[in-house]
Every structure is written in structure tokens, then in C-alpha cells.
């Protein structure tokens, strides 16, 4: 599809929702998970991103998340984040870096949490320190690991947003992780058009920091 054809679809849509993945933040300097440069090439998910991994070795898990927090602190949103903030009604993001909010998006649903948040591993309360004052549980990063349920309110709001959309932009995600990927057939079943942006194999191919400003201008 050409950018002009895609722009016509965007212009005729009344309610545009975006589903973003790690590729959205790649040009800001946040590493993706899969692919040749992805985090999972160097680290095994089951050693770092599961509740079992945290039970086994919380220090190792924290070390990895502190490193990633440091990376995120040094990253800024790019032109693609800013273009989305002007054009879409809701951003559903799998990213945990907060860059959509920094770019000015007001309605952001973080279905995999936020890396800067800290929760109690035992009771799920928001924490400031390293131990929970109400139950004594240990602090953990506020993200969703494999085998954990997505935050129910975030999931319900995401499903409602895609059902209400007439266009879903799917940006920079491998679509490998569920239930996030389930939002795409859900949108289609509810009558929305789906437009995918990725480096290759999508409706629009190329870096989203370059394509989104042209698409949404
Ligand atoms: C660019 C670009 C540029 C690069 N421009 N593009 C059904 C079927 C099979 C399995 C399951 C299923 N249902 C559930 C599962 C199990 C599991 C799962 O999905 N496994 C699969 C891997 C097989 N899912 C879960 O465990 C989920 N929980 C769950 O289902 O719970 C059930 C339950 C119910 C009730 C009670 C208890 C349990 C939870 C999933 C959590 C995922 N967590 C992670 C880590 C988050 C924390 C952290 O950051 O550390 O989330 S994994 C990781 O993958 C991260 C991401 O959000 C997620 C998705 O990755 P994403 O964003 O797509 O990134 P990449 O790297 O894969 O792709 C990047 C793309 O960008 C590529 O395509 C590039 O080409 C592209 N790109 N630069 C445009 N400039």
C-alpha cells in the first residue's frame, strides 16, 4: 500500500485507535524484545520476566530492570510518538516506557504496566520503598510478566476502545504475545479497518518515526 492510499484511509476514519509495541520506541533508543538486536537474544525471558524467575533470583531480576530503567530515563519520544498524540483517540501500548505520555498522548492504556512503577510481589499494592508496609511483601517492577494476567481494567478498556474504533493502527509489534495480539482480530470482528506499520511485511513498511508523521499529517 502506498502512503497516499493509507492517508486516505486515515482521513476517512472518525475514531482511530493505535496498538503499539517495542518497535514504536526503537528509534528513541529503547531495545525491542525479538529480532537480531532484541533483548531476548541476550537474555532468556524465563530467567527474567516471569514470577518464577523473580522468586528464584529477585536480585538478578532487579539488576536487569534497573539497567532498563536507566536506558528509558535517557530516551525521548520521537516524531512518530508526537504525530500519534495529535491524531488518535486512544493509544493501547505494550510498551512500559511512558514515551507516549511524554509525547502528549492523553489517553494511554498500558496493558503491560510501566517499568518505572514498583509493586508489592505479594499483594500488588503500589510501593515507594523495597518492602510493602501493609503485608511485608517484596518490591517488584510494575510490569506484566509471562504467565501473569493483564491488569483487568486496562484490558477491558482496550477491548472497548478497539470495538469502538473504525481504524486500528498496529505499530511496531511482532504480534507474538497474547492476549495483546488478540486485540487485532477483535477490532476486525467489530468492523474496524486494520493498518499495520512495521519495518517489513506490513501494510506500510519502514521506521515508524518517519512513516507516522507523513501518514497522520
Ligand atoms: C519496528 C521498528 C521501527 C523494530 N518502526 N517497527 C495464546 C497463545 C499462545 C500463548 C499464549 C496465549 N495466551 C497467553 C499466552 C502466553 C503468553 C504469550 O503470549 N506467549 C507467547 C510469547 C507465545 N502470554 C502471557 O503470558 C500473558 N499473560 C497471560 O496470558 O495470562 C493469562 C492469565 C490469565 C489469568 C490469570 C493468570 C494468567 C502476559 C504477557 C506479558 C508480556 N510481557 C512482556 C514483558 C513486559 C515487561 C518488560 O518490559 O520486561 O511484554 S514480553 C515482551 O513482549 C513485552 C512486550 O510488550 C511484548 C510484545 O513484544 P513487542 O512489543 O511486539 O516487541 P517485539 O520485539 O516482539 O517486536 C518489535 C517489532 O517492532 C518487530 O516486529 C520489529 O520488526 C518492529 N520494529 N523497529 C517500526 N523503527
mmCIF file of C-alpha atoms in Angstrom, residues 18-26 32-33 81 92-95 97 100 170-175 208:
data_model
loop_
_atom_site.group_PDB
_atom_site.id
_atom_site.type_symbol
_atom_site.label_atom_id
_atom_site.label_comp_id
_atom_site.label_asym_id
_atom_site.label_seq_id
_atom_site.Cartn_x
_atom_site.Cartn_y
_atom_site.Cartn_z
ATOM 1 C CA UNK A 18 -3.347 2.687 17.977
ATOM 2 C CA UNK A 19 -1.851 -0.544 19.336
ATOM 3 C CA UNK A 20 1.890 -0.072 19.772
ATOM 4 C CA UNK A 21 4.799 -2.388 20.507
ATOM 5 C CA UNK A 22 8.520 -2.189 21.109
ATOM 6 C CA UNK A 23 9.253 -1.061 17.527
ATOM 7 C CA UNK A 24 7.455 2.185 18.373
ATOM 8 C CA UNK A 25 10.203 3.053 20.856
ATOM 9 C CA UNK A 26 13.154 1.612 18.909
ATOM 10 C CA UNK A 32 12.994 -4.324 21.218
ATOM 11 C CA UNK A 33 12.491 -7.905 22.510
ATOM 12 C CA UNK A 81 5.036 9.497 19.104
ATOM 13 C CA UNK A 92 -3.058 0.987 23.680
ATOM 14 C CA UNK A 93 0.579 0.224 24.334
ATOM 15 C CA UNK A 94 2.510 -2.911 25.203
ATOM 16 C CA UNK A 95 5.454 -0.635 25.974
ATOM 17 C CA UNK A 97 8.496 3.204 28.915
ATOM 18 C CA UNK A 100 3.535 8.134 24.596
ATOM 19 C CA UNK A 170 -0.905 -1.603 14.659
ATOM 20 C CA UNK A 171 2.586 -0.157 15.059
ATOM 21 C CA UNK A 172 5.941 -1.822 15.690
ATOM 22 C CA UNK A 173 4.798 -5.096 17.211
ATOM 23 C CA UNK A 174 5.648 -8.689 16.284
ATOM 24 C CA UNK A 175 2.132 -9.689 17.382
ATOM 25 C CA UNK A 208 7.526 4.437 12.302
#
